[in-house]
Coordinates of C-alpha atoms and ligand atoms in Angstrom, one line a residue:
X53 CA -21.1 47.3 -65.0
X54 CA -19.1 48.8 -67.8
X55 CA -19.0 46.2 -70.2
X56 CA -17.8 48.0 -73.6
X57 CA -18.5 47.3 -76.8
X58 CA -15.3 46.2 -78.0
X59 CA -14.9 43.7 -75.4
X60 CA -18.7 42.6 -75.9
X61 CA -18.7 42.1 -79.9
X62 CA -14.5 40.6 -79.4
X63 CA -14.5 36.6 -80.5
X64 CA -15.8 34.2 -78.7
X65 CA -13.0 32.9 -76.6
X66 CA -11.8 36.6 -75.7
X67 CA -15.3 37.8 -74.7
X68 CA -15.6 34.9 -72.4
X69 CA -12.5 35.6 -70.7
X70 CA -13.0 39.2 -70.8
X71 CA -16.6 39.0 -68.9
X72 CA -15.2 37.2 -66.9
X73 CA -12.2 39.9 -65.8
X74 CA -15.0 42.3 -65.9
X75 CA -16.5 40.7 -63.3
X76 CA -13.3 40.1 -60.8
X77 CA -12.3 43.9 -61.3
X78 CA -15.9 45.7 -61.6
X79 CA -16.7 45.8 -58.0
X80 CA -20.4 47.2 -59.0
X81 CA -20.7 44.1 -61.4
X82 CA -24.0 42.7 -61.1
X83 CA -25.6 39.6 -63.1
X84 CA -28.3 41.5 -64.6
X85 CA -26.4 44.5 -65.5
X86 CA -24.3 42.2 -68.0
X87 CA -27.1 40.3 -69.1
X88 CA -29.3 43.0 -70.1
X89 CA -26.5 44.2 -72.8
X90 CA -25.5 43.1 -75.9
X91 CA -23.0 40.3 -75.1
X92 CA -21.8 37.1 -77.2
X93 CA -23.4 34.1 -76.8
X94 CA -20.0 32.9 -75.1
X95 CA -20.5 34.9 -72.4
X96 CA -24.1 34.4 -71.8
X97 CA -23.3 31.2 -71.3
X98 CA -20.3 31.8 -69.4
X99 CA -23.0 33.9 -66.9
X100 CA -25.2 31.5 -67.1
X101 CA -22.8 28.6 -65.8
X102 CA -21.6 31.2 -63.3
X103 CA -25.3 31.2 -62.2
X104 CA -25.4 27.7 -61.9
X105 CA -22.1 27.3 -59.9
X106 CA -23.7 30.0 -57.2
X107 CA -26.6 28.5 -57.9
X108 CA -28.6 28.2 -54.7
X109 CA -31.6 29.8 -53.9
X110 CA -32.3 29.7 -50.3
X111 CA -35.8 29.7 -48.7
X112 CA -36.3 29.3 -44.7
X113 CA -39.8 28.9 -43.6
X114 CA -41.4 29.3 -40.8
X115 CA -38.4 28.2 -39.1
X116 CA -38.3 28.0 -35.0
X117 CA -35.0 27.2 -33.0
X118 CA -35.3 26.5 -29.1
X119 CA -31.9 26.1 -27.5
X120 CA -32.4 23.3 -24.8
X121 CA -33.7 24.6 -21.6
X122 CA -34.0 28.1 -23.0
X123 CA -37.8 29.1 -23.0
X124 CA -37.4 32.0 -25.6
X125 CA -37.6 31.2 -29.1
X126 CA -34.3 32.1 -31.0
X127 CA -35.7 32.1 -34.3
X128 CA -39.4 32.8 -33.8
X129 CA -41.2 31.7 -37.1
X130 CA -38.2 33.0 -39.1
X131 CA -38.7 33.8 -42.6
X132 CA -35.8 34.6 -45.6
X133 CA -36.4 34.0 -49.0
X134 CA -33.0 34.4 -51.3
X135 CA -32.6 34.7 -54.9
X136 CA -29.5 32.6 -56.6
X137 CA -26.7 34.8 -56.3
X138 CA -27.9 37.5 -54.0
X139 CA -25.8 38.7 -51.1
X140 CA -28.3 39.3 -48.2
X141 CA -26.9 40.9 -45.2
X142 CA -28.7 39.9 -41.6
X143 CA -28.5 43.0 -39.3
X144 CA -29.4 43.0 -35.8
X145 CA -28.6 43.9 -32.2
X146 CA -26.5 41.7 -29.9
X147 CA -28.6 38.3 -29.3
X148 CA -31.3 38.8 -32.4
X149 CA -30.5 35.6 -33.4
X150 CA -28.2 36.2 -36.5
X151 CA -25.9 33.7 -35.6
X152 CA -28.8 31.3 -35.1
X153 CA -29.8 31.8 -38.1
X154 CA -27.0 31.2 -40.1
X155 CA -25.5 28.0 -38.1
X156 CA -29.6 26.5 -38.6
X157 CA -29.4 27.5 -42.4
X158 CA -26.0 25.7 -42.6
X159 CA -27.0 22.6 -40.7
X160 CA -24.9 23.1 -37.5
X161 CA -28.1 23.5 -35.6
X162 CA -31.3 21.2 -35.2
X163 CA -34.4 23.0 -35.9
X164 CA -38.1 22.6 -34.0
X165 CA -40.8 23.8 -36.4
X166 CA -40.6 25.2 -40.4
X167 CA -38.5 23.7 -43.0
X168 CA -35.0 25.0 -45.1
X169 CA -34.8 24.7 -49.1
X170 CA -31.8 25.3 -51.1
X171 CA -31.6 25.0 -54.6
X172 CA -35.8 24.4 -54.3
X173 CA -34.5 21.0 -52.4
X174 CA -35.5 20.3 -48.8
X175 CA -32.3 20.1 -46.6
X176 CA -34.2 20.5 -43.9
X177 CA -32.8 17.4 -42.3
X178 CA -29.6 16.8 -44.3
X179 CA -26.4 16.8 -42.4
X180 CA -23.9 19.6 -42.6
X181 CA -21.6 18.0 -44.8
X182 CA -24.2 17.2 -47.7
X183 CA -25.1 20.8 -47.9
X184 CA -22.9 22.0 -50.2
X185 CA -22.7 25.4 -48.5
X186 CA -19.1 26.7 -46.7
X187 CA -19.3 29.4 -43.2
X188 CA -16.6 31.8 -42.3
X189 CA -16.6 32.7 -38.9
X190 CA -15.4 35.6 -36.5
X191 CA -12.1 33.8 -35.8
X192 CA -10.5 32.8 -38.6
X193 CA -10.3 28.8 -37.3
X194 CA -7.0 28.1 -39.7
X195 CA -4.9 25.2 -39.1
X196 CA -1.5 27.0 -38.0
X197 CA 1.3 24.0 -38.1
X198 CA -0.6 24.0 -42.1
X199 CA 0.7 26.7 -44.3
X200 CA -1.9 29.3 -46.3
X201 CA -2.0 26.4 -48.8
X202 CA -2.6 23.6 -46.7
X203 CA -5.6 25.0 -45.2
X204 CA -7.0 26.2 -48.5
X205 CA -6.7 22.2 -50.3
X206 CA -8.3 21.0 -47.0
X207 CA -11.7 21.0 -47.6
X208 CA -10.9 19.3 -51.2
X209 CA -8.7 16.5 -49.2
X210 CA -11.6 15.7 -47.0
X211 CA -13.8 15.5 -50.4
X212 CA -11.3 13.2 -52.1
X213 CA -10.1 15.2 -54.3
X214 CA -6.4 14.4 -55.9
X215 CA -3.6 16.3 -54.9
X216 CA -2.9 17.8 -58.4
X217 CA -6.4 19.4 -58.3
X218 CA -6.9 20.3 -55.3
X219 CA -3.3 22.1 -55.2
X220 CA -4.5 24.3 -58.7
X221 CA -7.8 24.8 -57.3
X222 CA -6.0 26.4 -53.8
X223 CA -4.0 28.4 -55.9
X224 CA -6.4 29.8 -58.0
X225 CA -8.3 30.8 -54.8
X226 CA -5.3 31.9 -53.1
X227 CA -4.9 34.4 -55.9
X228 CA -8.6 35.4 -56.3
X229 CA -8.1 36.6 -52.4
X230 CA -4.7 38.2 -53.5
X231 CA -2.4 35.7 -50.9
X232 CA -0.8 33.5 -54.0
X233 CA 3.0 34.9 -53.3
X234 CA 2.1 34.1 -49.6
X235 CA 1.1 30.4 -50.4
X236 CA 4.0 28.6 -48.6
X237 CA 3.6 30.6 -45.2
X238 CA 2.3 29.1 -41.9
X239 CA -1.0 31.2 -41.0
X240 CA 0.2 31.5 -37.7
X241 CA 3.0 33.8 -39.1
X242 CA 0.3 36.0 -41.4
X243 CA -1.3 38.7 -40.4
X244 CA -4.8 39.4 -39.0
X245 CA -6.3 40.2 -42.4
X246 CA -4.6 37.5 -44.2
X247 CA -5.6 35.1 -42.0
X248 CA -9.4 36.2 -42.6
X249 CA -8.6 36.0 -46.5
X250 CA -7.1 32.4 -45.9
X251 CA -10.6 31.7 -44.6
X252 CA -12.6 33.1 -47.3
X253 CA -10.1 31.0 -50.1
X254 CA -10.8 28.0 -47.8
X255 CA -14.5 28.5 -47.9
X256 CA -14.7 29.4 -51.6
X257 CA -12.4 26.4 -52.3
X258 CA -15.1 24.0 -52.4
X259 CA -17.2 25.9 -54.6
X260 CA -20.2 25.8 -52.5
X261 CA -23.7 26.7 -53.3
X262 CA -23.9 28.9 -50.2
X263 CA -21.4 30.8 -48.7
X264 CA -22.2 31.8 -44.6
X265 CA -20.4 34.8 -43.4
X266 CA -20.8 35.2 -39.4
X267 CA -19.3 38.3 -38.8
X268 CA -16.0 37.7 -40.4
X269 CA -14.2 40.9 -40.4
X270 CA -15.3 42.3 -36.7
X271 CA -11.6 41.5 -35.4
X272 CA -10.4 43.5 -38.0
X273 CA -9.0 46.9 -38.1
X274 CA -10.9 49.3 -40.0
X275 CA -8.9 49.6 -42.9
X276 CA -8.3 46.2 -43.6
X277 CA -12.4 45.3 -42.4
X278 CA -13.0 48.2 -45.6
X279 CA -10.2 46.7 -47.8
X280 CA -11.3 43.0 -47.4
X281 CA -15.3 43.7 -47.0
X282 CA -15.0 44.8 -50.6
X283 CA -13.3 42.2 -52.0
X284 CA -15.3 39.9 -50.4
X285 CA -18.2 41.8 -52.4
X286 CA -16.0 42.1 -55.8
X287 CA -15.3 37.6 -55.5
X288 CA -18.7 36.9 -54.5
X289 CA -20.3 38.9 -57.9
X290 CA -17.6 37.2 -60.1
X291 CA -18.4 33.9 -58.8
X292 CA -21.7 34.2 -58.5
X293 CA -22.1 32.5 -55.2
X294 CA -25.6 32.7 -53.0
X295 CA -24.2 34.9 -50.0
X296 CA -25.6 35.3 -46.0
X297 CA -23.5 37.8 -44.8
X298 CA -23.9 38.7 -40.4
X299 CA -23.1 41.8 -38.9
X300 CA -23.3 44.5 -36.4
X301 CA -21.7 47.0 -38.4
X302 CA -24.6 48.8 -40.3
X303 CA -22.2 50.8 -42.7
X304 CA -20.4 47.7 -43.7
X305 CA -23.7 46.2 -44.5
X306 CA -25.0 49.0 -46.7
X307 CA -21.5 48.6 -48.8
X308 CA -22.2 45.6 -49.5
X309 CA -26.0 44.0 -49.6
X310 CA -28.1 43.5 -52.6
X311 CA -30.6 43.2 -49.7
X312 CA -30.6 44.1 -46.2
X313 CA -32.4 41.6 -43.3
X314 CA -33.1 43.7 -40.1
X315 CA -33.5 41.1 -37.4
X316 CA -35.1 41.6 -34.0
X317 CA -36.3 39.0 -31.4
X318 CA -35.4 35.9 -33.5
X319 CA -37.6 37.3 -36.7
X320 CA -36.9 39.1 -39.6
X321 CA -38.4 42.8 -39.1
X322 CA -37.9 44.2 -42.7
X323 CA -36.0 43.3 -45.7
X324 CA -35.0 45.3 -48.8
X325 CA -32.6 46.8 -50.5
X326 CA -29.9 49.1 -48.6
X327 CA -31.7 52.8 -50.0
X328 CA -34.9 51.5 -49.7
X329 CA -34.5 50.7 -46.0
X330 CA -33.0 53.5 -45.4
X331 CA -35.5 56.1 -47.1
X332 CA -38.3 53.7 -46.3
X333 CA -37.8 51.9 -42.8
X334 CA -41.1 50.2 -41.6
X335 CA -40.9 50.3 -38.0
X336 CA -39.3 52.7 -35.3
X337 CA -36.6 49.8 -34.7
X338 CA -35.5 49.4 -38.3
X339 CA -35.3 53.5 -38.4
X340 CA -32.9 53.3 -35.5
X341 CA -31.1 50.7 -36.6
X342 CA -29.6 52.1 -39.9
X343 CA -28.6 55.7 -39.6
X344 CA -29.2 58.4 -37.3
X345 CA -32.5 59.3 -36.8
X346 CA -34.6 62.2 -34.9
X347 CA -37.5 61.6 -33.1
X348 CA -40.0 65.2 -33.4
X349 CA -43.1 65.9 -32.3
X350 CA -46.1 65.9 -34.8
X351 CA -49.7 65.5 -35.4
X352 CA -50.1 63.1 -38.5
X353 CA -53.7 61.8 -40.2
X354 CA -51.6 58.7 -41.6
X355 CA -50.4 60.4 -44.4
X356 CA -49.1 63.5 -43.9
X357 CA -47.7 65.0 -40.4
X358 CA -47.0 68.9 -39.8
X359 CA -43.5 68.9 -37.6
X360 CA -42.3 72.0 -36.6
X361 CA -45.4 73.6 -38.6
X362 CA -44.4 71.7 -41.9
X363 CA -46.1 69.6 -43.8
X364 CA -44.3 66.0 -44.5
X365 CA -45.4 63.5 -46.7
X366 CA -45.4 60.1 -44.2
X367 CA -44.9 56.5 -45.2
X368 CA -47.4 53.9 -45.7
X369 CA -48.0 52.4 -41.9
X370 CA -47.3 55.5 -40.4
X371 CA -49.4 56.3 -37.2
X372 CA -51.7 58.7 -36.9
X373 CA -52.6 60.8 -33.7
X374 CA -52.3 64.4 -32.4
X375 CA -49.2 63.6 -30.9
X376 CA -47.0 61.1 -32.9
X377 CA -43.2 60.6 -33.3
X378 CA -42.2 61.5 -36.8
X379 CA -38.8 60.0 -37.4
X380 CA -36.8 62.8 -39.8
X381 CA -33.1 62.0 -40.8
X382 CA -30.4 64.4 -39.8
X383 CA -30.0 65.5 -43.5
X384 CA -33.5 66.0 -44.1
X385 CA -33.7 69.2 -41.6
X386 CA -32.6 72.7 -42.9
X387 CA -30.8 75.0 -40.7
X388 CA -31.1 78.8 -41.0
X389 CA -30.2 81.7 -39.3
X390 CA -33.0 83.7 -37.3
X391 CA -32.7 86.6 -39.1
X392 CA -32.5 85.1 -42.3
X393 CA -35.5 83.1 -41.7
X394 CA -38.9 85.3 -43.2
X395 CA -41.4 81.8 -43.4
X396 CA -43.3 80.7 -40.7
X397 CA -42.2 77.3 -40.1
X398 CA -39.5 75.8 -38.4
X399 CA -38.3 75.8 -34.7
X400 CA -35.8 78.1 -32.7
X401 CA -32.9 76.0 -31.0
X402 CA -29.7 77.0 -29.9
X403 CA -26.5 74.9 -31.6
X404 CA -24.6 73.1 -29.3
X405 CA -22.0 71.0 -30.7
X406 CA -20.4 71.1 -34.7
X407 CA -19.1 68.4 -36.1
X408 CA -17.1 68.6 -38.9
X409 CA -17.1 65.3 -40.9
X410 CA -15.3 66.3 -44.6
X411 CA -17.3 67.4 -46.8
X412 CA -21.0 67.1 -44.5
X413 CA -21.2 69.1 -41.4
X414 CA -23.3 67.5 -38.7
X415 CA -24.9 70.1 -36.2
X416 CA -26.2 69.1 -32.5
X417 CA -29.4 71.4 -31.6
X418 CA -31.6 71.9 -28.4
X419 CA -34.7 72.9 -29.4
X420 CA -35.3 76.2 -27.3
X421 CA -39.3 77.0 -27.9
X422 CA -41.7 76.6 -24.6
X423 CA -43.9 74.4 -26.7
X424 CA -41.4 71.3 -26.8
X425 CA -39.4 72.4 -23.7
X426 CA -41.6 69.7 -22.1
X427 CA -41.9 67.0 -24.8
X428 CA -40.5 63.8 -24.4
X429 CA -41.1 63.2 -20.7
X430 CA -39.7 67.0 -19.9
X431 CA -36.4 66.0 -21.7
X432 CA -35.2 68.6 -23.6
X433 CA -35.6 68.1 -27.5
X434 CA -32.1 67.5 -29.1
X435 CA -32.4 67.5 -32.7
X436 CA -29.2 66.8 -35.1
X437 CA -29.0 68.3 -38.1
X438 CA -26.5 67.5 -40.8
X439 CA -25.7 69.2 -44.6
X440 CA -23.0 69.5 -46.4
X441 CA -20.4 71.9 -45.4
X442 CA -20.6 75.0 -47.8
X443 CA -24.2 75.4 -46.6
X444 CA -23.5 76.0 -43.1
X445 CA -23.8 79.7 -42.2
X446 CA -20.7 81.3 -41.9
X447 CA -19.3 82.1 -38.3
X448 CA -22.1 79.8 -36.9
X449 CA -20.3 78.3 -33.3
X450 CA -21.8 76.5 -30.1
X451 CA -24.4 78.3 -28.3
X452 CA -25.7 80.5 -31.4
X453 CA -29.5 80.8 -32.4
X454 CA -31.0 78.7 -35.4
X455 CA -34.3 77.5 -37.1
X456 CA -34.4 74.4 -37.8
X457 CA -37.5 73.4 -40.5
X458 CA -37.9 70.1 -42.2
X459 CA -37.8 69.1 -45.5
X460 CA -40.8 68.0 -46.9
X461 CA -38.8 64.4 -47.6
X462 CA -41.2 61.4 -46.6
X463 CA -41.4 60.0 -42.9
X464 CA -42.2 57.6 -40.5
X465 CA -44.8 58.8 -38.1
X466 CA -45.3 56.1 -34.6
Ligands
ATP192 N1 -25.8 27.4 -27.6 C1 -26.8 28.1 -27.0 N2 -27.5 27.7 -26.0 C2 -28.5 28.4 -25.5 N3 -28.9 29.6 -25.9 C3 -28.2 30.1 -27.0 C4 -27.1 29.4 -27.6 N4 -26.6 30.2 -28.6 C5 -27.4 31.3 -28.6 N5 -28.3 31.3 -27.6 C6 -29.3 32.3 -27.4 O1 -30.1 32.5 -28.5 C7 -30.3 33.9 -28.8 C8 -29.8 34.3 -30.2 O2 -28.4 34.1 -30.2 P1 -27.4 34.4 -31.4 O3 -26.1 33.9 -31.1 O4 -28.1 33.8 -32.6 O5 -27.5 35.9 -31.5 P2 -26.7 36.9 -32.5 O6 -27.7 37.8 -33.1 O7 -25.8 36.2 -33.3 O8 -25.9 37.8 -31.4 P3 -24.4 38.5 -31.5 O9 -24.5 39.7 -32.4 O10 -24.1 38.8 -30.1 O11 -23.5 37.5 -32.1 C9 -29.7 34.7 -27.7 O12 -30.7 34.9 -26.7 C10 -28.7 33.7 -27.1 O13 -28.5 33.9 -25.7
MG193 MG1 -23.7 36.1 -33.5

């Protein structure tokens, strides 16, 4: 957050104001970052209020959903505990129960065992309408004989409020989501990406407590997913608002979580934030599930593992055996040149494929050693390696020699 002194020590009034531009154009604005620095009292309580309008903390417990007649549990004593304000992305393979999740959380599902609490209020069995939250789904569901507008002031219609209000209100959203000069337009005539942001102003509209994202941008080309996904980010900081966010797409959900929910089997697996998970993944599923991954062979006492005769620090949980799995990332392997290579670790392989991806380089290996020839069920050992492109050796094409030797970076060992 770059909140500068001028605009922090400014009068009252301005400083107000200007936090709260800081906030719509600072895309890496956060709550705390602003609160921690010296700010006018305006503004705290400008922050504050904003706060308060988000407002809802969200805590499911325990929470099991059977669909009728299924005799797998959907959500299987599911467990998410949100702070006010926090964006939490839910991440998960096809079927995980993401969706669940979300449509129990907003009411649109009945529940069999645990309880839901937002705001530190039991809505467990409140009806969808009284729970102040709003959900954007995968297909934009607009009205299209309404125009942009019309859908926006919907929600507010159907809440009683008067037309004067409810047509600033739409227009302020309209332009938070960039769509005001497009205000008079039927959706059916907007575009793909439009439509989407039609939603969103729809959903924000009514100010809600919670705002449920269920895969909104997957019918999206990339550009515009990239474009809106962050804007999406930059409105929900500046207004504060509790957020579930639902996807497959595990880059979208590192641009954009505070937190990160990897869900498997109708549970939450782990959940933390994006580089945490990352550096840190507790299980062989949430390893695989966010970045690429190699599995090598090892030999680990539970906290250290020698792969490829080096010594890696592993993290906490790791197994421990003669022959583990130690999962190393791509960039956490160093590639040299067998005649450059004078230490006795690492592993011969022979390159197959380079990718060139900008500025990193990403290296396919087979590992060519008669030791792990056989490993793997007599697969041969592909190992991917990736670096940034000055530090691949020069000339180095498909079917040359290599070591390849891990870093000593920490690991999971199973
Ligand atoms: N209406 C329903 N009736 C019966 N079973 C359902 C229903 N909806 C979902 N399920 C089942 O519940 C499980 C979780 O489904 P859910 O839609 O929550 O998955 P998801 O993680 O959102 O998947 P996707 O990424 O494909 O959208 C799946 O096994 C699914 O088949
Ligand atoms: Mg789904």
């Amino acid at each position: 957050m770059t909140l500068d002194r001028n605009t922090a020590t400014a009068p009252v009034a301005a400083s107000a104001a200007a936090v709260e531009d800081a906030f719509k154009n600072d895309p890496t604005a956060t709550l705390e970052g602003v609160q921690g620095k010296d700010v006018t009292k305006a503004a705290k309580a400008l922050l504050k209020d904003s706060a308060k309008r988000g407002g809802g903390s969200i805590q499911m417990q325990d929470v099991v959903k059977i669909y009728p007649g299924a005799t797998k549990r959907a959500l299987d004593d599911f467990n998410l505990d949100i702070k006010p304000g926090e964006m939490v992305v839910l991440l998960g393979g096809s079927g995980c129960g993401k969706s669940t999740a979300l449509r129990s959380l907003a009411g649109l599902e009945d529940i069999q065992g645990g309880r839901i609490m937002v705001g530190g209020q039991d809505v467990t069995g409140v009806p969808v309408n009284k729970r102040e939250m709003a959900m954007v789904f995968q297909a934009y569901s607009l009205f299209p004989h309404m125009t942009a507008l019309e859908n926006v002031e919907f929600g507010l219609e159907v809440r009683g409020v008067s037309k004067e209000e409810r047509r600033k209100v739409a227009m302020e959203q309209l332009e938070l989501v960039g769509l005001a000069d497009q205000a008079k337009k039927y959706t059916q005539q907007m575009s793909g990406g439009q439509q989407q942001r039609v939603a969103l102003a729809r959903a924000l509209a009514i100010k809600p407590r919670v705002l449920l994202l269920d895969e909104p941008l997957s019918a999206l080309d990339a550009k515009v997913r990239v474009q809106l996904r962050d804007q999406i980010r930059r409105i929900q900081l500046s207004t504060g608002t509790t957020t579930v966010f639902v996807t497959h797409d595990q880059e979208e959900a590192l641009a954009v979580a505070d937190r990160i929910g990897v869900m498997n089997k109708g549970k939450i697996e782990q959940i933390a934030a994006p580089q945490d998970l990352y550096q840190r993944p507790a299980t062989e599923y949430v390893a695989t599930f966010i970045g690429l991954t190699n599995r090598l062979p090892g030999a680990s006492n539970g906290e250290e593992a020698v792969v490829f005769g080096q010594r890696l620090p592993l993290i906490s949980g790791s197994a421990k055996g003669d022959s583990v799995a130690v999962l190393v990332r791509p960039e956490n392997l160093a590639l040299s040149l067998p005649d450059q290579n004078d230490s006795k670790v690492g592993e011969r392989a022979r390159v197959e494929v380079i990718h060139f991806l900008g500025s990193l380089v990403r290296v396919d290996t087979v590992i060519t050693s008669g030791e792990f020839q056989r490993w793997n069920k007599g697969e041969q050992l592909k190992v991917t390696v990736q670096l940034p492109a000055n530090e691949l050796p020069a000339g180095l094409s498909s079917g040359d020699d290599v070591i390849v030797t891990p870093r000593p970076v920490a690991a999971l060992a199973c």
